XYZ file of C-alpha atoms in Angstrom:
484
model
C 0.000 0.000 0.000
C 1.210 3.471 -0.827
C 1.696 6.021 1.420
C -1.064 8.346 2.424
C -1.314 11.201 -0.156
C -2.720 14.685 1.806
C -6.032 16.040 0.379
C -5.056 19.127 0.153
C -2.926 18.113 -2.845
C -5.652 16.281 -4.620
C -7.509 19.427 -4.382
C -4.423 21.471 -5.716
C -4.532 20.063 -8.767
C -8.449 20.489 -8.922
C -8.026 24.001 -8.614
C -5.380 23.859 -10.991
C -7.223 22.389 -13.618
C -10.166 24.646 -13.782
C -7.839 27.525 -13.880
C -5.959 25.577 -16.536
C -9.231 25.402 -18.261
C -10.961 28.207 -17.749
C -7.451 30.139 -18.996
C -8.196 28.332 -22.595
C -12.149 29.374 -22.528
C -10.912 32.936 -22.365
C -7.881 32.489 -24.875
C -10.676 30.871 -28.109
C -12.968 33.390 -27.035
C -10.732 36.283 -27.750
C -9.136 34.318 -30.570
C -12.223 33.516 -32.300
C -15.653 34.887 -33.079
C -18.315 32.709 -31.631
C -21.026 30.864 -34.033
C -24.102 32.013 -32.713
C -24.151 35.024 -30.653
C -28.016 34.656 -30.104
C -27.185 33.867 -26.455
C -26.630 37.249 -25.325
C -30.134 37.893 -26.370
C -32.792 38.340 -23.631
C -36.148 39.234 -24.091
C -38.425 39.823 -21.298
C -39.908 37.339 -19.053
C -43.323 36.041 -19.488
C -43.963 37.057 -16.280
C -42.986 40.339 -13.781
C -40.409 39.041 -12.311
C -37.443 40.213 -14.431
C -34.817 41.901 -12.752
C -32.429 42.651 -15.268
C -31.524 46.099 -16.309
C -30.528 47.440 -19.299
C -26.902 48.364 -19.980
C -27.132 51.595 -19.665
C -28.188 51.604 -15.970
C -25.237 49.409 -14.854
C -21.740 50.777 -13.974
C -19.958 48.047 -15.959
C -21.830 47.216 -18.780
C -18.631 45.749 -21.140
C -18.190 43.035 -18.478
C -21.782 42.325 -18.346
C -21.965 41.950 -22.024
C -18.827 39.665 -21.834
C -20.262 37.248 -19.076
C -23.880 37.255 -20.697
C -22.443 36.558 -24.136
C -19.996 33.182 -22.704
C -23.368 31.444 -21.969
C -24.161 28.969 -24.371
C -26.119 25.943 -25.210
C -27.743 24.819 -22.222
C -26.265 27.374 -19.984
C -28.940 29.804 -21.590
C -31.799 27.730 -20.456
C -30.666 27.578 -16.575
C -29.822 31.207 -16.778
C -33.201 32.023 -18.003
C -35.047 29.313 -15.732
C -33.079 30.963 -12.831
C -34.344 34.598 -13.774
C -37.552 34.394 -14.834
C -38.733 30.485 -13.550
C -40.613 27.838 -16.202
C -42.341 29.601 -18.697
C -42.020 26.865 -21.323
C -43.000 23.031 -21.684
C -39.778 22.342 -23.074
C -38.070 23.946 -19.884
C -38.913 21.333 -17.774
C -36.561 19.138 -19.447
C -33.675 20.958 -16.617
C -34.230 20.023 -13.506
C -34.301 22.970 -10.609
C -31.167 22.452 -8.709
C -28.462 24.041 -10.715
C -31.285 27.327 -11.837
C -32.873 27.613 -7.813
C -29.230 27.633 -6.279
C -27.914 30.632 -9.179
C -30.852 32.678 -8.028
C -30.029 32.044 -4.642
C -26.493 33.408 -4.548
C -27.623 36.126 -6.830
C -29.985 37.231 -4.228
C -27.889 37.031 -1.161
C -23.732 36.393 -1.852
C -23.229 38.463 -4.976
C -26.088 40.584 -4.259
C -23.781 43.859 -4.240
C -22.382 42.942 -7.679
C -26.339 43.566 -9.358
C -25.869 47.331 -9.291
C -22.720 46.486 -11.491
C -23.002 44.472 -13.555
C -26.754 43.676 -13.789
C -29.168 40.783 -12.585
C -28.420 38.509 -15.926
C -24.701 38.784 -15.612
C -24.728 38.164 -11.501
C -26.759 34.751 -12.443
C -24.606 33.754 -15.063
C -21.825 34.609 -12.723
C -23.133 32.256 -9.672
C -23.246 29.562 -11.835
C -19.874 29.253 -13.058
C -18.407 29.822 -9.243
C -21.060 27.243 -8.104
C -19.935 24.794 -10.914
C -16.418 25.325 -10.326
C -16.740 24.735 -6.567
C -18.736 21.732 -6.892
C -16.126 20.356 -9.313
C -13.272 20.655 -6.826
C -15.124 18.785 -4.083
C -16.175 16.033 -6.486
C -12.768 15.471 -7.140
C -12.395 15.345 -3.854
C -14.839 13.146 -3.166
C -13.499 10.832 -5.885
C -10.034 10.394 -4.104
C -11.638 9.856 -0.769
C -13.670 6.847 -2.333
C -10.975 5.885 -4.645
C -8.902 5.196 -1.704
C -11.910 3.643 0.249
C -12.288 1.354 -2.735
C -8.812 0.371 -3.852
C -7.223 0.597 -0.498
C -4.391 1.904 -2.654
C -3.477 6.141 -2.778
C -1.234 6.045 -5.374
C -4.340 4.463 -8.121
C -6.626 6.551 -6.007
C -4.340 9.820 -6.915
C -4.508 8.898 -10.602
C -7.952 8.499 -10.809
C -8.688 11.739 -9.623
C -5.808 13.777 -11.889
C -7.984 11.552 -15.030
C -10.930 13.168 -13.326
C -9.863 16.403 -13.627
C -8.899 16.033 -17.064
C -11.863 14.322 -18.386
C -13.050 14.659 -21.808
C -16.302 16.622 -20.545
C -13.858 19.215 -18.448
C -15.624 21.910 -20.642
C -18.934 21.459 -19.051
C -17.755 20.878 -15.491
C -16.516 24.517 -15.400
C -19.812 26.106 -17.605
C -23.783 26.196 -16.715
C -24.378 22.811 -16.899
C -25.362 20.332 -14.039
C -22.587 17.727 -14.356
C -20.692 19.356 -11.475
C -23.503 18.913 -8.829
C -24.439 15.581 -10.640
C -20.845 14.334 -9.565
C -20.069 16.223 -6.473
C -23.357 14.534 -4.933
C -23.156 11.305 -6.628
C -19.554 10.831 -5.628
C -19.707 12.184 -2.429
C -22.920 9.732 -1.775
C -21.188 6.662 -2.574
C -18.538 7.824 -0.317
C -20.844 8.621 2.801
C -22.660 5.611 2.200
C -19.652 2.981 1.808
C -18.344 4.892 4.986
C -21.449 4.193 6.660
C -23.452 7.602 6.882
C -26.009 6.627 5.345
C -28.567 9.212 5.938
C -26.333 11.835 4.570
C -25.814 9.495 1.635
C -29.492 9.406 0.887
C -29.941 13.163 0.975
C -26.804 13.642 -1.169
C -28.398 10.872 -3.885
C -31.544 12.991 -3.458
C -29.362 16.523 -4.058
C -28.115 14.476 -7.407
C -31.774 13.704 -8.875
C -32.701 16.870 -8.074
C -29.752 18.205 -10.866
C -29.839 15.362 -13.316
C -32.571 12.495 -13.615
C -30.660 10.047 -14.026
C -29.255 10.897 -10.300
C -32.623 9.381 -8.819
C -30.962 5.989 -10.347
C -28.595 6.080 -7.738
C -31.228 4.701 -5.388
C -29.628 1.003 -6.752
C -26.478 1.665 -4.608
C -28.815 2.282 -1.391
C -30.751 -1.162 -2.559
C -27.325 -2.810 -2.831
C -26.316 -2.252 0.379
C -29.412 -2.733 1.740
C -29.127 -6.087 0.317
C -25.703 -7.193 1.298
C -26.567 -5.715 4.857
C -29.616 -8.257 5.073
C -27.995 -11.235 3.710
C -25.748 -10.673 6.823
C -28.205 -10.400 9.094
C -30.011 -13.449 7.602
C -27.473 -16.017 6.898
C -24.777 -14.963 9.473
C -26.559 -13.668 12.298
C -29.604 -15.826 11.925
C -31.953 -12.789 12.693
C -34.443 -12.407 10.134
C -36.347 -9.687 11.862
C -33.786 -7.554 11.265
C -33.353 -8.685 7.462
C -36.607 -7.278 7.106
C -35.836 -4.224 8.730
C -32.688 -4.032 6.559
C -34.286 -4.460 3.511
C -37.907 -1.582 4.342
C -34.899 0.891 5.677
C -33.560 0.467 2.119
C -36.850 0.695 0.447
C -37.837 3.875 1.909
C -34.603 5.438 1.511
C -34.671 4.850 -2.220
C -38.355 5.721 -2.308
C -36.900 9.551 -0.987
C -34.135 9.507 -3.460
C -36.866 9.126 -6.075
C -38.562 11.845 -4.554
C -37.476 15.152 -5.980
C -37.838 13.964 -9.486
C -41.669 12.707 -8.859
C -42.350 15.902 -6.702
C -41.089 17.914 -9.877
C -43.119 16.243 -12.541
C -46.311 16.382 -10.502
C -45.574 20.402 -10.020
C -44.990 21.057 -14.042
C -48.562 18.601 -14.276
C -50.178 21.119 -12.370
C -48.455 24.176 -13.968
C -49.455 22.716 -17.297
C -52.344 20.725 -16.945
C -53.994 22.116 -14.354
C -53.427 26.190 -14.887
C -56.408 26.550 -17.099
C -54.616 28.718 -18.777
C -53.295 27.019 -22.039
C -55.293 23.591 -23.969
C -54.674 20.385 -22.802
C -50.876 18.429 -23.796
C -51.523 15.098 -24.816
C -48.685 13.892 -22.500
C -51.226 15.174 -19.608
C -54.207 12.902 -20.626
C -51.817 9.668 -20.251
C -52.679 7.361 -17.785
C -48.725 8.376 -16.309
C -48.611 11.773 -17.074
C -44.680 12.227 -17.087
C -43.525 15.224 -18.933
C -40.307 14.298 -18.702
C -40.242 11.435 -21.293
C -42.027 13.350 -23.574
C -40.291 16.623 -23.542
C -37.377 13.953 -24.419
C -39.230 12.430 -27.215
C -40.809 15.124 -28.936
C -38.389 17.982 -28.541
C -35.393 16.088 -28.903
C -35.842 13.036 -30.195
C -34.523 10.391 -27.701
C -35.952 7.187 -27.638
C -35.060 3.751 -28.117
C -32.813 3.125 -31.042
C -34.304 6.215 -32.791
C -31.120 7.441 -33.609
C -29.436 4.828 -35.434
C -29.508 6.698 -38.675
C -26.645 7.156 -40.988
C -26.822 10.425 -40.841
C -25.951 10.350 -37.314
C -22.444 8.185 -37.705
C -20.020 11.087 -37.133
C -21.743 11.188 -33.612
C -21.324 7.767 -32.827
C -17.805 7.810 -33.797
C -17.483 11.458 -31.553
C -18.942 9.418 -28.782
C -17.051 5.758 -29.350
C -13.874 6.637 -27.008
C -15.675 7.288 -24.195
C -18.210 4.486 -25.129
C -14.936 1.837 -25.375
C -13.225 3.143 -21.787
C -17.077 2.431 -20.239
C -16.825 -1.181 -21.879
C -13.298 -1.745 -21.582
C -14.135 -0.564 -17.397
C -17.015 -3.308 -17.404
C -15.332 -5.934 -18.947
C -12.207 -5.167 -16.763
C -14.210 -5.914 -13.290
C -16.373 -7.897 -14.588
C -13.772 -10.873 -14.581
C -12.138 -9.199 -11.774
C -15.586 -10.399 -10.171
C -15.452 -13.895 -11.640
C -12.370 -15.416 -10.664
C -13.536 -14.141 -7.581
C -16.478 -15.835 -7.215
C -16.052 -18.500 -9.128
C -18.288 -21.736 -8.771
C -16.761 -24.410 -6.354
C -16.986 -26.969 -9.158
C -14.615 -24.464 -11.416
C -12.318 -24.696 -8.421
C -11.629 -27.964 -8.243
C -10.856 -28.290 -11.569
C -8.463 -25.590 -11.126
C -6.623 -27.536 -7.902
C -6.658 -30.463 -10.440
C -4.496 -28.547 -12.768
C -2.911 -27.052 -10.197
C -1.871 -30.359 -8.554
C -0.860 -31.888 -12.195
C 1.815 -29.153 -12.683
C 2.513 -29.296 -8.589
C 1.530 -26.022 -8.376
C 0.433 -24.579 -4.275
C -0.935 -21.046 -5.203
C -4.238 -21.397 -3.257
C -7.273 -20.545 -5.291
C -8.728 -18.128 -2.380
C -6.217 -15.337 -3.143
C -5.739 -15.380 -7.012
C -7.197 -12.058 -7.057
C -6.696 -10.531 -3.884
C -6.276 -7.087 -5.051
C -6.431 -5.101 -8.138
C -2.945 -4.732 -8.420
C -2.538 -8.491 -7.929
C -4.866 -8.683 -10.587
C -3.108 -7.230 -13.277
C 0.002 -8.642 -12.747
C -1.328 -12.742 -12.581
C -2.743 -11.560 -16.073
C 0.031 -10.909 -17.453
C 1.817 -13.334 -16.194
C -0.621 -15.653 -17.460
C -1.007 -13.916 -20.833
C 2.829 -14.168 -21.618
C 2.759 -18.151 -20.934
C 2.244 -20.279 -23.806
C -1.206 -22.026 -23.877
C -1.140 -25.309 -21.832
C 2.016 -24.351 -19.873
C 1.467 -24.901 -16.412
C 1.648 -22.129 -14.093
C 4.886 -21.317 -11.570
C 5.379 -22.174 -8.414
C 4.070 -19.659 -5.831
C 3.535 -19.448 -2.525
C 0.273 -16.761 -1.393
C -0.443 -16.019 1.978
C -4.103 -17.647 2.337
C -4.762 -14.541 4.732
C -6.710 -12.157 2.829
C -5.003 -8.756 3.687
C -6.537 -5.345 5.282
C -4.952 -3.483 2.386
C -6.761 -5.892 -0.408
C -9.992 -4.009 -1.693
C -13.590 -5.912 -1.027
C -14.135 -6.728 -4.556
C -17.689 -7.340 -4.136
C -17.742 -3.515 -3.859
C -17.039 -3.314 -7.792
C -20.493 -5.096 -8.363
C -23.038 -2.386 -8.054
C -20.447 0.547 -10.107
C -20.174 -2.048 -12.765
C -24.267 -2.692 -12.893
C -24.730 1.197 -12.725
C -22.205 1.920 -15.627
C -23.157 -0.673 -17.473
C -27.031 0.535 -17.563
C -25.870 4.200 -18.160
C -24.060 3.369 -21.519
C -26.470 0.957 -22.777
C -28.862 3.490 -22.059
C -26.057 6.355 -23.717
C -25.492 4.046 -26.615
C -29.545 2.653 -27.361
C -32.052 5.301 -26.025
C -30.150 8.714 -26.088
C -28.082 11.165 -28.419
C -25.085 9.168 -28.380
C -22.590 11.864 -28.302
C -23.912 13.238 -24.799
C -22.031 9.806 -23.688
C -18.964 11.992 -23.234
C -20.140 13.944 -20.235
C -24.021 11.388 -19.330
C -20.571 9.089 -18.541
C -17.670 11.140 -17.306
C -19.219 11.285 -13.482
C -18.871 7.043 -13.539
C -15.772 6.047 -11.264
C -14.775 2.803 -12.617
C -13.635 4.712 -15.690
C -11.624 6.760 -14.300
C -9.951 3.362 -11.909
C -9.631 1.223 -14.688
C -7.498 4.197 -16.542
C -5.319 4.492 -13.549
C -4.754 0.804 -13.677
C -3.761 1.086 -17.638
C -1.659 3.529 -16.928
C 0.341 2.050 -13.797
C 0.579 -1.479 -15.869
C 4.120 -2.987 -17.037
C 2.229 -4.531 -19.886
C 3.569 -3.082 -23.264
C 0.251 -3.236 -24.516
C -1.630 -1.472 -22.082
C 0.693 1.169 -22.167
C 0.084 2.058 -25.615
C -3.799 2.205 -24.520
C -2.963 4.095 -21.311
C -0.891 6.451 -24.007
C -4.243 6.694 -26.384
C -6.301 7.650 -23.229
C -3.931 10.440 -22.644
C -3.998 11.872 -25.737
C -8.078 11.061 -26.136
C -8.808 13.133 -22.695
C -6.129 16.214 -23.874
C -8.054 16.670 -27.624
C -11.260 16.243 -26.294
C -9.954 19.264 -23.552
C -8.672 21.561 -26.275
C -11.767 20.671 -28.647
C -14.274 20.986 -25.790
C -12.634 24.495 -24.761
C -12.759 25.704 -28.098
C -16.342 24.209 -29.920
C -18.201 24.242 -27.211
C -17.175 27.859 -25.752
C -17.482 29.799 -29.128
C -21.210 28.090 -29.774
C -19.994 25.368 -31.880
C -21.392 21.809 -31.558
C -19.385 19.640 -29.414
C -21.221 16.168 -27.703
């Protein structure tokens, strides 16, 4: 085991990277003239609750212009949602986390900045100091359960330096929700692997409350709930307490779920209910979720819907990040097997063991991660047939092995969120819908810390993948281009 690595470092280079970034935003902005400069636009809210001023009532209107104009794509919706609430269906599609915290530091924390810059500029301002924030304690988060997870610092350090050079850096550090996503996904697993797990179950909560597809984090909750009553069950013999177990879990995912429902049934009744506009036809279903069909009508996600040729170029845009997701499942997914491998697979294996007087005891073939990847390659350089050395392995699993059961419910999770990237949604959103998942970022810390000459040159592709899709990110996405 390597020795302790201080937070504060880990958070260093955090920092360091959204300056890093944030420096190269600013450089292809005054480099380059930006696509569509629609964004700086802002008509009037439906309503009387706009607050914005026009320029020439604020002291320093050139800076306002700047910030308002360096909101793109998405951005412009949460900006607007955050100023003037949901005044359209398609609105609803962003969730209220990301828009009701920017109007709450614009109203109290960088209050005394309206007078100089204006309302707009203050909101668009919040958000990228919220974003940023969040993105440093994710990281930090990350190391903290990188190291719970791999009982290693050293892998645990590399994860989070991939982390903070992830393909999607661009939108971690703009008005987008993958920062809270992560920070309260991350930090969740962590709180509830240590044990907390109230405070896990409010930070899943915070999570679907920015992103939908945080509520699915209730599975982690069930997980543990599971493993914690097969315990009780088998082990303690106390099935009372199973049951308890397993209704603690339930209702803990039920209020993980709960910010999602709670915000579809208040658009229903802003929509359907208002008497104000004719009936949707999503509110006369016997489910009326607007969610799914602002998805399906306005933008066109559904199930393989977008397998069209036209659409290739966007598969191949989104095919790294699709192949590190696979390459991450397949990885622990035999980590897994050998194991838990069937007894009857294990005697066949002491057979063969005992034919080429071989003593490595089955129980510890994969004791750790690190062990892992060196019996593999051990075992991959050996011709096929050849019996394996002669080793002697301490039978005693050690406290510095990881619990590799652990690895089960991140590989379910990740697997479901890219066959759900790769079938049912745009496929190049992979890039970031993906880039909050921790086994990709362990599995490219293990690549990059192997001896094999072969996963070097893939370690050395990932490299190179996460620094393009940084300089392309910074410089599409920034200047209103299209980038994932």
């Amino acid at each position: 085991m390597s020795l302790a690595i201080p937070s504060s470092r880990v958070l260093y280079y955090a920092l360091l990277s959204r300056i890093l970034l944030l420096s190269l935003i600013a450089t292809w902005r005054f480099l380059f003239r930006p696509y569509d400069t629609s964004a700086s636009l802002n008509p009037p809210c439906l309503s009387t609750s706009n607050q914005s001023q026009p320029y020439d009532q604020i002291l320093w209107p050139r800076v306002a212009s700047a910030i308002e104009s360096s909101v793109v794509w998405d951005g412009v919706y949460f900006v607007r949602i955050a100023e003037c609430g949901y005044e359209y269906e398609q609105t609803y599609a962003f969730l209220p986390l990301l828009p009701i915290s920017m109007s709450l530091l614009s109203r109290s924390v960088f209050a005394p900045l309206v007078p100089l810059i204006g309302y707009r500029a203050v909101l668009a301002l919040s958000g990228y100091i919220l974003n940023n924030i969040a993105f440093v304690f994710a990281t930090f988060y990350l190391y903290r359960l990188s190291n719970l997870i791999l009982k290693d610092s050293a892998p645990a350090l590399q994860a989070s330096l991939l982390f903070c050079l992830n393909p999607a850096s661009i939108f971690y550090s703009s008005i987008y929700t993958e920062s809270l996503y992560a920070l309260f996904s991350i930090g969740g697993l962590y709180h509830l692997l240590s044990g907390s797990s109230t405070l896990a179950m409010l930070m899943f909560a915070l999570s679907g409350s920015a992103r939908s597809n945080g509520a699915v984090n209730a599975g982690y909750i069930c997980f543990m709930a599971l493993m914690q009553a097969i315990g009780a069950f088998f082990q303690k013999k106390r099935p009372l307490l199973a049951v308890g177990v397993l209704l603690a879990g339930f209702l803990r995912s039920a209020f993980i779920f709960a910010p999602f429902l709670l915000f579809q049934a208040y658009a229903y009744l802003n929509i359907c209910r208002s008497g104000n506009r004719e009936p949707r036809p999503w509110c006369q279903a016997k489910v009326p979720l607007l969610y799914g069909f602002i998805q399906g009508h306005y933008w066109g996600v559904g199930f393989l819907r977008y397998f069209q040729i036209k659409q290739l170029p966007n598969f191949l845009l989104a095919s790294p990040t699709l192949s590190l997701a696979i390459g991450s499942i397949i990885f622990y997914t035999r980590l897994l097997r050998d194991n838990f491998v069937p007894s009857s697979l294990l005697e066949v294996k002491s057979k063969e063991r005992n034919r080429c007087h071989d003593s490595v005891s089955t129980s510890d073939d994969m004791a750790s991660s690190k062990g892992v990847s060196m019996l593999r390659q051990r075992r991959s350089e050996r011709a096929p047939g050849e019996c394996e050395p002669t080793t002697q392995i301490s039978n005693q699993k050690k406290e510095s092995d990881p619990n590799v059961i652990l690895f089960l419910p991140f590989i379910l999770h990740l697997a479901f969120m890219t066959f759900t990237a790769f079938f049912v949604m745009h496929v190049q959103v992979s890039t970031r819908f993906l880039s909050a998942s921790p086994p990709i970022y362990w599995f490219g810390s293990h690549v990059l810390a192997s001896q094999n000459s072969s996963y070097r040159r893939w370690g050395y592709l990932i490299m190179v993948y996460f620094v393009m899709y940084i300089l392309l990110g910074s410089l599409l996405f920034s200047n209103f281009y299209p980038f994932t």
